[in-house]
């Protein structure tokens, strides 16, 4: 890539809508990479820390996207994103819309149609990773969308992630891959939580489960992270129980549409709901242990 091309990309104005667990570090990493970043969040207080770092805080979505070259959404769910983008007046033309949230198949179709109505290039690009991955700029971006505009979207992905996987030219395919991956994440979470809780209930030190697994074929950084959270009773959220309930429903809906019955997803959703009823909704998914 030429030096001139790099300068052109870094001068792009990026509007980030949503500054939660993933959105805030996404905005920070884009800012650190030299992009001009404006952010908006429904709760303005959550975006306050970003202003202290030199990132512009917009009063509303329209102000955030005014004159922006690229719009990045990292909001809670499909309805929140659809409502926010639909509220933007007047329309801005020629923008690229990068949609990072996990919203499911039905919502992705509606968002794709909304982008078309606005004349925006739409990239379905849900991310794989936790708060820590986002803070380190090591998210994995699952992207689908047209070849047109990819050269403008890729520097954004490079600034916030360690890897980009282009799934296809059809927006929605990346979301389908993300749902398949989420079913695995949810199963691993519950498996870890139930194994440690069973050991404790049987009078065995749960730390011995981790000790036996360590370095073996069942080991993984994910297992170690969730097991450590459980053993230390530190459920600071990387991904919350409430979000896991939302994603479980999205996976379940996609499976039913495809004619599948996913027993682990259905049972896992119930377990997350029990944890939420216990008061753990805003805790990390490792708090499945509390169910």
PDB file of C-alpha atoms in Angstrom:
ATOM      1  CA  UNK A   1       0.000   0.000   0.000  1.00  0.00           C
ATOM      2  CA  UNK A   2       1.395   3.401  -0.949  1.00  0.00           C
ATOM      3  CA  UNK A   3       2.136   6.129   1.600  1.00  0.00           C
ATOM      4  CA  UNK A   4      -0.412   8.369  -0.138  1.00  0.00           C
ATOM      5  CA  UNK A   5      -3.086   5.695   0.216  1.00  0.00           C
ATOM      6  CA  UNK A   6      -2.337   5.290   3.930  1.00  0.00           C
ATOM      7  CA  UNK A   7      -2.728   9.043   4.474  1.00  0.00           C
ATOM      8  CA  UNK A   8      -6.065   8.997   2.643  1.00  0.00           C
ATOM      9  CA  UNK A   9      -7.372   6.151   4.810  1.00  0.00           C
ATOM     10  CA  UNK A  10      -6.239   7.654   8.099  1.00  0.00           C
ATOM     11  CA  UNK A  11      -7.984  10.950   7.241  1.00  0.00           C
ATOM     12  CA  UNK A  12     -11.343   9.130   7.083  1.00  0.00           C
ATOM     13  CA  UNK A  13     -13.974  10.181   9.617  1.00  0.00           C
ATOM     14  CA  UNK A  14     -15.363   7.229  11.569  1.00  0.00           C
ATOM     15  CA  UNK A  15     -18.654   7.389  13.492  1.00  0.00           C
ATOM     16  CA  UNK A  16     -18.921   4.723  16.201  1.00  0.00           C
ATOM     17  CA  UNK A  17     -22.449   4.248  17.524  1.00  0.00           C
ATOM     18  CA  UNK A  18     -22.386   2.369  20.823  1.00  0.00           C
ATOM     19  CA  UNK A  19     -19.614   2.549  23.434  1.00  0.00           C
ATOM     20  CA  UNK A  20     -20.261  -0.474  25.626  1.00  0.00           C
ATOM     21  CA  UNK A  21     -17.949  -3.357  26.480  1.00  0.00           C
ATOM     22  CA  UNK A  22     -16.831  -3.760  22.852  1.00  0.00           C
ATOM     23  CA  UNK A  23     -17.703  -0.367  21.378  1.00  0.00           C
ATOM     24  CA  UNK A  24     -15.531   1.733  23.688  1.00  0.00           C
ATOM     25  CA  UNK A  25     -12.280  -0.161  22.983  1.00  0.00           C
ATOM     26  CA  UNK A  26     -13.149  -0.235  19.268  1.00  0.00           C
ATOM     27  CA  UNK A  27     -13.358   3.576  19.315  1.00  0.00           C
ATOM     28  CA  UNK A  28     -10.116   3.847  21.309  1.00  0.00           C
ATOM     29  CA  UNK A  29      -8.168   1.613  18.946  1.00  0.00           C
ATOM     30  CA  UNK A  30      -9.408   3.476  15.883  1.00  0.00           C
ATOM     31  CA  UNK A  31      -8.380   6.757  17.548  1.00  0.00           C
ATOM     32  CA  UNK A  32      -4.947   5.358  18.435  1.00  0.00           C
ATOM     33  CA  UNK A  33      -4.457   4.328  14.802  1.00  0.00           C
ATOM     34  CA  UNK A  34      -4.951   7.917  13.693  1.00  0.00           C
ATOM     35  CA  UNK A  35      -8.546   7.867  12.475  1.00  0.00           C
ATOM     36  CA  UNK A  36     -10.811  10.833  13.207  1.00  0.00           C
ATOM     37  CA  UNK A  37     -13.399   9.267  15.522  1.00  0.00           C
ATOM     38  CA  UNK A  38     -16.775  10.564  16.677  1.00  0.00           C
ATOM     39  CA  UNK A  39     -18.879   8.467  19.036  1.00  0.00           C
ATOM     40  CA  UNK A  40     -22.436   8.396  20.307  1.00  0.00           C
ATOM     41  CA  UNK A  41     -23.949   6.300  23.054  1.00  0.00           C
ATOM     42  CA  UNK A  42     -27.524   6.179  24.324  1.00  0.00           C
ATOM     43  CA  UNK A  43     -26.164   6.681  27.837  1.00  0.00           C
ATOM     44  CA  UNK A  44     -23.833   9.659  27.395  1.00  0.00           C
ATOM     45  CA  UNK A  45     -22.111   9.002  30.726  1.00  0.00           C
ATOM     46  CA  UNK A  46     -20.676   5.738  29.396  1.00  0.00           C
ATOM     47  CA  UNK A  47     -18.888   7.675  26.656  1.00  0.00           C
ATOM     48  CA  UNK A  48     -17.462  10.325  28.981  1.00  0.00           C
ATOM     49  CA  UNK A  49     -14.076   8.643  29.476  1.00  0.00           C
ATOM     50  CA  UNK A  50     -13.508   8.671  25.718  1.00  0.00           C
ATOM     51  CA  UNK A  51     -13.779  12.464  25.600  1.00  0.00           C
ATOM     52  CA  UNK A  52     -10.875  12.675  28.040  1.00  0.00           C
ATOM     53  CA  UNK A  53      -8.805  10.755  25.501  1.00  0.00           C
ATOM     54  CA  UNK A  54      -9.511  13.220  22.708  1.00  0.00           C
ATOM     55  CA  UNK A  55     -12.403  11.407  21.044  1.00  0.00           C
ATOM     56  CA  UNK A  56     -15.328  13.601  20.012  1.00  0.00           C
ATOM     57  CA  UNK A  57     -18.626  12.792  21.742  1.00  0.00           C
ATOM     58  CA  UNK A  58     -21.701  13.529  19.634  1.00  0.00           C
ATOM     59  CA  UNK A  59     -24.999  14.618  21.141  1.00  0.00           C
ATOM     60  CA  UNK A  60     -27.034  12.328  18.911  1.00  0.00           C
ATOM     61  CA  UNK A  61     -26.552   9.774  16.099  1.00  0.00           C
ATOM     62  CA  UNK A  62     -27.134  12.377  13.369  1.00  0.00           C
ATOM     63  CA  UNK A  63     -24.313  14.537  14.721  1.00  0.00           C
ATOM     64  CA  UNK A  64     -22.028  11.517  14.947  1.00  0.00           C
ATOM     65  CA  UNK A  65     -22.526  10.448  11.327  1.00  0.00           C
ATOM     66  CA  UNK A  66     -22.628  13.913   9.750  1.00  0.00           C
ATOM     67  CA  UNK A  67     -19.886  13.961   7.139  1.00  0.00           C
ATOM     68  CA  UNK A  68     -18.643  10.522   8.221  1.00  0.00           C
ATOM     69  CA  UNK A  69     -17.038   8.235   5.682  1.00  0.00           C
ATOM     70  CA  UNK A  70     -17.680   5.089   7.700  1.00  0.00           C
ATOM     71  CA  UNK A  71     -20.387   4.289  10.256  1.00  0.00           C
ATOM     72  CA  UNK A  72     -19.659   1.521  12.779  1.00  0.00           C
ATOM     73  CA  UNK A  73     -22.489   0.137  14.916  1.00  0.00           C
ATOM     74  CA  UNK A  74     -21.782  -1.701  18.165  1.00  0.00           C
ATOM     75  CA  UNK A  75     -25.211  -1.485  19.791  1.00  0.00           C
ATOM     76  CA  UNK A  76     -27.109  -4.035  21.881  1.00  0.00           C
ATOM     77  CA  UNK A  77     -29.380  -5.712  19.342  1.00  0.00           C
ATOM     78  CA  UNK A  78     -31.114  -5.466  15.989  1.00  0.00           C
ATOM     79  CA  UNK A  79     -34.054  -3.278  17.085  1.00  0.00           C
ATOM     80  CA  UNK A  80     -31.709  -0.785  18.799  1.00  0.00           C
ATOM     81  CA  UNK A  81     -29.542  -0.533  15.683  1.00  0.00           C
ATOM     82  CA  UNK A  82     -32.509  -0.269  13.317  1.00  0.00           C
ATOM     83  CA  UNK A  83     -34.117   2.446  15.437  1.00  0.00           C
ATOM     84  CA  UNK A  84     -30.878   4.413  15.705  1.00  0.00           C
ATOM     85  CA  UNK A  85     -29.987   4.305  12.028  1.00  0.00           C
ATOM     86  CA  UNK A  86     -33.579   4.996  10.940  1.00  0.00           C
ATOM     87  CA  UNK A  87     -33.619   8.127  13.126  1.00  0.00           C
ATOM     88  CA  UNK A  88     -30.755   9.750  11.250  1.00  0.00           C
ATOM     89  CA  UNK A  89     -31.921  12.714   9.167  1.00  0.00           C
ATOM     90  CA  UNK A  90     -30.997  14.037   6.741  1.00  0.00           C
ATOM     91  CA  UNK A  91     -29.661  11.018   4.900  1.00  0.00           C
ATOM     92  CA  UNK A  92     -25.945  10.953   4.210  1.00  0.00           C
ATOM     93  CA  UNK A  93     -24.756   9.448   0.956  1.00  0.00           C
ATOM     94  CA  UNK A  94     -21.751   7.396   0.012  1.00  0.00           C
ATOM     95  CA  UNK A  95     -21.085   6.018   3.467  1.00  0.00           C
ATOM     96  CA  UNK A  96     -19.892   2.566   4.399  1.00  0.00           C
ATOM     97  CA  UNK A  97     -21.758   0.906   7.259  1.00  0.00           C
ATOM     98  CA  UNK A  98     -19.847  -1.702   9.271  1.00  0.00           C
ATOM     99  CA  UNK A  99     -22.177  -3.621  11.595  1.00  0.00           C
ATOM    100  CA  UNK A 100     -20.198  -5.334  14.385  1.00  0.00           C
ATOM    101  CA  UNK A 101     -22.977  -6.461  16.737  1.00  0.00           C
ATOM    102  CA  UNK A 102     -24.471  -9.955  16.860  1.00  0.00           C
ATOM    103  CA  UNK A 103     -28.099  -9.439  15.863  1.00  0.00           C
ATOM    104  CA  UNK A 104     -29.261 -12.657  14.212  1.00  0.00           C
ATOM    105  CA  UNK A 105     -30.395 -13.537  10.718  1.00  0.00           C
ATOM    106  CA  UNK A 106     -33.770 -11.771  10.613  1.00  0.00           C
ATOM    107  CA  UNK A 107     -32.423  -8.464  11.926  1.00  0.00           C
ATOM    108  CA  UNK A 108     -29.422  -8.613   9.597  1.00  0.00           C
ATOM    109  CA  UNK A 109     -31.783  -8.827   6.621  1.00  0.00           C
ATOM    110  CA  UNK A 110     -33.679  -5.747   7.820  1.00  0.00           C
ATOM    111  CA  UNK A 111     -30.465  -3.802   8.397  1.00  0.00           C
ATOM    112  CA  UNK A 112     -29.202  -4.747   4.937  1.00  0.00           C
ATOM    113  CA  UNK A 113     -32.413  -3.386   3.431  1.00  0.00           C
ATOM    114  CA  UNK A 114     -32.128  -0.218   5.509  1.00  0.00           C
ATOM    115  CA  UNK A 115     -28.594   0.327   4.231  1.00  0.00           C
ATOM    116  CA  UNK A 116     -29.758  -0.123   0.647  1.00  0.00           C
ATOM    117  CA  UNK A 117     -32.526   2.445   1.159  1.00  0.00           C
ATOM    118  CA  UNK A 118     -29.932   4.939   2.391  1.00  0.00           C
ATOM    119  CA  UNK A 119     -27.486   4.186  -0.386  1.00  0.00           C
ATOM    120  CA  UNK A 120     -24.862   2.875   2.040  1.00  0.00           C
ATOM    121  CA  UNK A 121     -22.495  -0.016   1.411  1.00  0.00           C
ATOM    122  CA  UNK A 122     -23.279  -2.573   4.121  1.00  0.00           C
ATOM    123  CA  UNK A 123     -20.801  -4.954   5.727  1.00  0.00           C
ATOM    124  CA  UNK A 124     -22.159  -7.632   8.038  1.00  0.00           C
ATOM    125  CA  UNK A 125     -19.154  -7.999  10.362  1.00  0.00           C
ATOM    126  CA  UNK A 126     -19.873  -9.502  13.801  1.00  0.00           C
ATOM    127  CA  UNK A 127     -16.804  -9.939  15.960  1.00  0.00           C
ATOM    128  CA  UNK A 128     -15.465 -12.917  17.863  1.00  0.00           C
ATOM    129  CA  UNK A 129     -13.798 -12.010  21.136  1.00  0.00           C
ATOM    130  CA  UNK A 130     -14.207 -10.602  24.632  1.00  0.00           C
ATOM    131  CA  UNK A 131     -13.677  -7.228  26.258  1.00  0.00           C
ATOM    132  CA  UNK A 132     -10.014  -8.116  26.708  1.00  0.00           C
ATOM    133  CA  UNK A 133      -9.673  -8.994  23.019  1.00  0.00           C
ATOM    134  CA  UNK A 134     -11.306  -5.704  22.064  1.00  0.00           C
ATOM    135  CA  UNK A 135      -9.040  -3.708  24.371  1.00  0.00           C
ATOM    136  CA  UNK A 136      -5.957  -5.374  22.901  1.00  0.00           C
ATOM    137  CA  UNK A 137      -7.143  -4.803  19.322  1.00  0.00           C
ATOM    138  CA  UNK A 138      -7.279  -8.563  18.796  1.00  0.00           C
ATOM    139  CA  UNK A 139     -10.869  -9.207  17.831  1.00  0.00           C
ATOM    140  CA  UNK A 140     -11.543 -11.660  15.013  1.00  0.00           C
ATOM    141  CA  UNK A 141     -13.797  -9.995  12.450  1.00  0.00           C
ATOM    142  CA  UNK A 142     -16.176 -12.217  10.510  1.00  0.00           C
ATOM    143  CA  UNK A 143     -17.098 -10.176   7.447  1.00  0.00           C
ATOM    144  CA  UNK A 144     -19.457 -10.570   4.537  1.00  0.00           C
ATOM    145  CA  UNK A 145     -20.385  -7.997   1.946  1.00  0.00           C
ATOM    146  CA  UNK A 146     -19.618  -6.728  -1.551  1.00  0.00           C
ATOM    147  CA  UNK A 147     -16.109  -6.426  -2.928  1.00  0.00           C
ATOM    148  CA  UNK A 148     -16.850  -2.732  -3.496  1.00  0.00           C
ATOM    149  CA  UNK A 149     -15.680  -0.818  -0.445  1.00  0.00           C
ATOM    150  CA  UNK A 150     -13.610  -3.603   1.086  1.00  0.00           C
ATOM    151  CA  UNK A 151     -10.407  -1.617   0.629  1.00  0.00           C
ATOM    152  CA  UNK A 152     -11.952   1.086   2.830  1.00  0.00           C
ATOM    153  CA  UNK A 153     -13.346  -1.325   5.421  1.00  0.00           C
ATOM    154  CA  UNK A 154     -10.205  -3.435   5.824  1.00  0.00           C
ATOM    155  CA  UNK A 155      -8.112  -0.735   7.579  1.00  0.00           C
ATOM    156  CA  UNK A 156     -10.884  -0.461  10.167  1.00  0.00           C
ATOM    157  CA  UNK A 157     -10.754  -4.210  10.734  1.00  0.00           C
ATOM    158  CA  UNK A 158      -6.960  -4.095  10.959  1.00  0.00           C
ATOM    159  CA  UNK A 159      -7.141  -1.376  13.624  1.00  0.00           C
ATOM    160  CA  UNK A 160      -9.489  -3.314  15.908  1.00  0.00           C
ATOM    161  CA  UNK A 161      -8.643  -6.934  15.204  1.00  0.00           C
ATOM    162  CA  UNK A 162      -5.892  -9.486  14.775  1.00  0.00           C
ATOM    163  CA  UNK A 163      -7.632 -11.328  11.950  1.00  0.00           C
ATOM    164  CA  UNK A 164     -10.351 -10.780   9.365  1.00  0.00           C
ATOM    165  CA  UNK A 165     -12.255 -13.669   7.812  1.00  0.00           C
ATOM    166  CA  UNK A 166     -14.132 -12.712   4.640  1.00  0.00           C
ATOM    167  CA  UNK A 167     -16.967 -15.235   4.518  1.00  0.00           C
ATOM    168  CA  UNK A 168     -18.673 -14.249   1.271  1.00  0.00           C
ATOM    169  CA  UNK A 169     -20.028 -11.333  -0.746  1.00  0.00           C
ATOM    170  CA  UNK A 170     -23.493 -11.826   0.751  1.00  0.00           C
ATOM    171  CA  UNK A 171     -24.263  -9.821   3.911  1.00  0.00           C
ATOM    172  CA  UNK A 172     -25.755 -12.227   6.419  1.00  0.00           C
ATOM    173  CA  UNK A 173     -23.349 -15.094   5.873  1.00  0.00           C
ATOM    174  CA  UNK A 174     -20.969 -13.700   8.499  1.00  0.00           C
ATOM    175  CA  UNK A 175     -23.834 -13.561  10.988  1.00  0.00           C
ATOM    176  CA  UNK A 176     -24.638 -17.211  10.271  1.00  0.00           C
ATOM    177  CA  UNK A 177     -21.021 -18.176  10.986  1.00  0.00           C
ATOM    178  CA  UNK A 178     -21.075 -16.112  14.187  1.00  0.00           C
ATOM    179  CA  UNK A 179     -24.177 -17.932  15.428  1.00  0.00           C
ATOM    180  CA  UNK A 180     -22.500 -21.299  14.823  1.00  0.00           C
ATOM    181  CA  UNK A 181     -19.440 -20.131  16.756  1.00  0.00           C
ATOM    182  CA  UNK A 182     -21.573 -18.743  19.574  1.00  0.00           C
ATOM    183  CA  UNK A 183     -23.220 -22.119  20.061  1.00  0.00           C
ATOM    184  CA  UNK A 184     -19.739 -23.495  20.794  1.00  0.00           C
ATOM    185  CA  UNK A 185     -18.845 -20.619  23.132  1.00  0.00           C
ATOM    186  CA  UNK A 186     -22.027 -21.109  25.133  1.00  0.00           C
ATOM    187  CA  UNK A 187     -21.509 -24.877  25.392  1.00  0.00           C
ATOM    188  CA  UNK A 188     -17.905 -24.444  26.576  1.00  0.00           C
ATOM    189  CA  UNK A 189     -19.022 -21.914  29.173  1.00  0.00           C
ATOM    190  CA  UNK A 190     -21.687 -24.167  30.650  1.00  0.00           C
ATOM    191  CA  UNK A 191     -19.431 -27.206  30.479  1.00  0.00           C
ATOM    192  CA  UNK A 192     -16.778 -25.428  32.524  1.00  0.00           C
ATOM    193  CA  UNK A 193     -19.291 -24.080  35.036  1.00  0.00           C
ATOM    194  CA  UNK A 194     -21.050 -27.417  35.532  1.00  0.00           C
ATOM    195  CA  UNK A 195     -17.809 -29.386  35.865  1.00  0.00           C
ATOM    196  CA  UNK A 196     -16.508 -27.110  38.612  1.00  0.00           C
ATOM    197  CA  UNK A 197     -19.856 -26.940  40.398  1.00  0.00           C
ATOM    198  CA  UNK A 198     -20.177 -30.738  40.328  1.00  0.00           C
ATOM    199  CA  UNK A 199     -16.696 -31.171  41.801  1.00  0.00           C
ATOM    200  CA  UNK A 200     -17.532 -28.760  44.618  1.00  0.00           C
ATOM    201  CA  UNK A 201     -20.901 -30.422  45.310  1.00  0.00           C
ATOM    202  CA  UNK A 202     -19.163 -33.813  45.573  1.00  0.00           C
ATOM    203  CA  UNK A 203     -16.657 -32.449  48.054  1.00  0.00           C
ATOM    204  CA  UNK A 204     -13.700 -32.279  45.650  1.00  0.00           C
ATOM    205  CA  UNK A 205     -11.609 -29.124  45.268  1.00  0.00           C
ATOM    206  CA  UNK A 206     -12.715 -27.592  41.903  1.00  0.00           C
ATOM    207  CA  UNK A 207      -9.162 -26.360  41.375  1.00  0.00           C
ATOM    208  CA  UNK A 208      -8.177 -29.993  40.816  1.00  0.00           C
ATOM    209  CA  UNK A 209     -10.365 -30.069  37.693  1.00  0.00           C
ATOM    210  CA  UNK A 210      -8.362 -27.178  36.280  1.00  0.00           C
ATOM    211  CA  UNK A 211      -5.095 -28.801  37.330  1.00  0.00           C
ATOM    212  CA  UNK A 212      -5.925 -32.050  35.497  1.00  0.00           C
ATOM    213  CA  UNK A 213      -7.122 -30.282  32.347  1.00  0.00           C
ATOM    214  CA  UNK A 214      -4.134 -27.925  32.168  1.00  0.00           C
ATOM    215  CA  UNK A 215      -1.830 -28.729  29.265  1.00  0.00           C
ATOM    216  CA  UNK A 216      -4.005 -31.577  28.021  1.00  0.00           C
ATOM    217  CA  UNK A 217      -6.326 -32.000  25.024  1.00  0.00           C
ATOM    218  CA  UNK A 218      -9.260 -30.378  26.847  1.00  0.00           C
ATOM    219  CA  UNK A 219      -7.307 -27.256  27.750  1.00  0.00           C
ATOM    220  CA  UNK A 220      -7.766 -23.859  26.107  1.00  0.00           C
ATOM    221  CA  UNK A 221      -7.273 -20.183  26.997  1.00  0.00           C
ATOM    222  CA  UNK A 222     -11.062 -19.856  27.130  1.00  0.00           C
ATOM    223  CA  UNK A 223     -11.387 -22.699  29.635  1.00  0.00           C
ATOM    224  CA  UNK A 224      -8.608 -21.235  31.773  1.00  0.00           C
ATOM    225  CA  UNK A 225     -10.174 -17.761  31.745  1.00  0.00           C
ATOM    226  CA  UNK A 226     -13.653 -18.932  32.717  1.00  0.00           C
ATOM    227  CA  UNK A 227     -12.368 -21.431  35.281  1.00  0.00           C
ATOM    228  CA  UNK A 228     -10.210 -18.731  36.847  1.00  0.00           C
ATOM    229  CA  UNK A 229     -13.196 -16.380  37.052  1.00  0.00           C
ATOM    230  CA  UNK A 230     -15.216 -19.078  38.801  1.00  0.00           C
ATOM    231  CA  UNK A 231     -12.505 -20.145  41.237  1.00  0.00           C
ATOM    232  CA  UNK A 232     -11.760 -16.525  42.163  1.00  0.00           C
ATOM    233  CA  UNK A 233     -15.438 -15.537  42.165  1.00  0.00           C
ATOM    234  CA  UNK A 234     -14.525 -12.629  39.893  1.00  0.00           C
ATOM    235  CA  UNK A 235     -17.345 -12.176  37.425  1.00  0.00           C
ATOM    236  CA  UNK A 236     -16.362  -8.813  35.978  1.00  0.00           C
ATOM    237  CA  UNK A 237     -18.045  -8.957  32.582  1.00  0.00           C
ATOM    238  CA  UNK A 238     -16.211  -9.679  29.370  1.00  0.00           C
ATOM    239  CA  UNK A 239     -19.566 -10.801  27.975  1.00  0.00           C
ATOM    240  CA  UNK A 240     -22.653 -10.632  30.154  1.00  0.00           C
ATOM    241  CA  UNK A 241     -25.262 -13.223  31.045  1.00  0.00           C
ATOM    242  CA  UNK A 242     -27.953 -10.946  29.595  1.00  0.00           C
ATOM    243  CA  UNK A 243     -26.128 -10.802  26.270  1.00  0.00           C
ATOM    244  CA  UNK A 244     -25.709 -14.577  26.367  1.00  0.00           C
ATOM    245  CA  UNK A 245     -29.466 -14.992  26.792  1.00  0.00           C
ATOM    246  CA  UNK A 246     -29.986 -12.747  23.766  1.00  0.00           C
ATOM    247  CA  UNK A 247     -27.479 -14.710  21.697  1.00  0.00           C
ATOM    248  CA  UNK A 248     -28.911 -18.054  22.828  1.00  0.00           C
ATOM    249  CA  UNK A 249     -32.296 -16.962  21.511  1.00  0.00           C
ATOM    250  CA  UNK A 250     -30.732 -15.888  18.198  1.00  0.00           C
ATOM    251  CA  UNK A 251     -28.932 -19.225  17.806  1.00  0.00           C
ATOM    252  CA  UNK A 252     -32.085 -21.136  18.722  1.00  0.00           C
ATOM    253  CA  UNK A 253     -34.196 -19.160  16.223  1.00  0.00           C
ATOM    254  CA  UNK A 254     -31.667 -19.744  13.429  1.00  0.00           C
ATOM    255  CA  UNK A 255     -31.543 -23.461  14.196  1.00  0.00           C
ATOM    256  CA  UNK A 256     -35.332 -23.810  14.160  1.00  0.00           C
ATOM    257  CA  UNK A 257     -35.505 -21.947  10.837  1.00  0.00           C
ATOM    258  CA  UNK A 258     -32.978 -24.435   9.456  1.00  0.00           C
ATOM    259  CA  UNK A 259     -34.957 -27.390  10.804  1.00  0.00           C
ATOM    260  CA  UNK A 260     -32.552 -28.257  13.632  1.00  0.00           C
ATOM    261  CA  UNK A 261     -33.111 -28.863  17.325  1.00  0.00           C
ATOM    262  CA  UNK A 262     -30.104 -27.764  19.371  1.00  0.00           C
ATOM    263  CA  UNK A 263     -30.599 -29.329  22.786  1.00  0.00           C
ATOM    264  CA  UNK A 264     -27.517 -27.754  24.397  1.00  0.00           C
ATOM    265  CA  UNK A 265     -28.502 -24.257  23.299  1.00  0.00           C
ATOM    266  CA  UNK A 266     -32.046 -24.671  24.639  1.00  0.00           C
ATOM    267  CA  UNK A 267     -30.867 -26.048  27.977  1.00  0.00           C
ATOM    268  CA  UNK A 268     -28.078 -23.478  28.178  1.00  0.00           C
ATOM    269  CA  UNK A 269     -30.516 -20.610  27.673  1.00  0.00           C
ATOM    270  CA  UNK A 270     -32.554 -21.881  30.616  1.00  0.00           C
ATOM    271  CA  UNK A 271     -29.413 -22.056  32.742  1.00  0.00           C
ATOM    272  CA  UNK A 272     -28.460 -18.471  31.850  1.00  0.00           C
ATOM    273  CA  UNK A 273     -32.012 -17.359  32.661  1.00  0.00           C
ATOM    274  CA  UNK A 274     -31.749 -18.994  36.099  1.00  0.00           C
ATOM    275  CA  UNK A 275     -28.485 -17.156  36.696  1.00  0.00           C
ATOM    276  CA  UNK A 276     -30.099 -13.885  35.626  1.00  0.00           C
ATOM    277  CA  UNK A 277     -33.019 -14.538  38.003  1.00  0.00           C
ATOM    278  CA  UNK A 278     -30.420 -15.018  40.745  1.00  0.00           C
ATOM    279  CA  UNK A 279     -29.254 -11.456  39.977  1.00  0.00           C
ATOM    280  CA  UNK A 280     -26.300 -12.269  37.738  1.00  0.00           C
ATOM    281  CA  UNK A 281     -27.611 -10.774  34.491  1.00  0.00           C
ATOM    282  CA  UNK A 282     -24.894  -8.120  34.257  1.00  0.00           C
ATOM    283  CA  UNK A 283     -22.104 -10.459  35.337  1.00  0.00           C
ATOM    284  CA  UNK A 284     -19.803 -12.413  33.033  1.00  0.00           C
ATOM    285  CA  UNK A 285     -21.103 -15.587  31.385  1.00  0.00           C
ATOM    286  CA  UNK A 286     -18.858 -17.568  33.740  1.00  0.00           C
ATOM    287  CA  UNK A 287     -21.551 -16.756  36.324  1.00  0.00           C
ATOM    288  CA  UNK A 288     -23.447 -19.655  34.749  1.00  0.00           C
ATOM    289  CA  UNK A 289     -21.728 -21.343  37.700  1.00  0.00           C
ATOM    290  CA  UNK A 290     -24.131 -19.517  40.033  1.00  0.00           C
ATOM    291  CA  UNK A 291     -27.156 -21.225  38.483  1.00  0.00           C
TER     292      UNK A 291
END
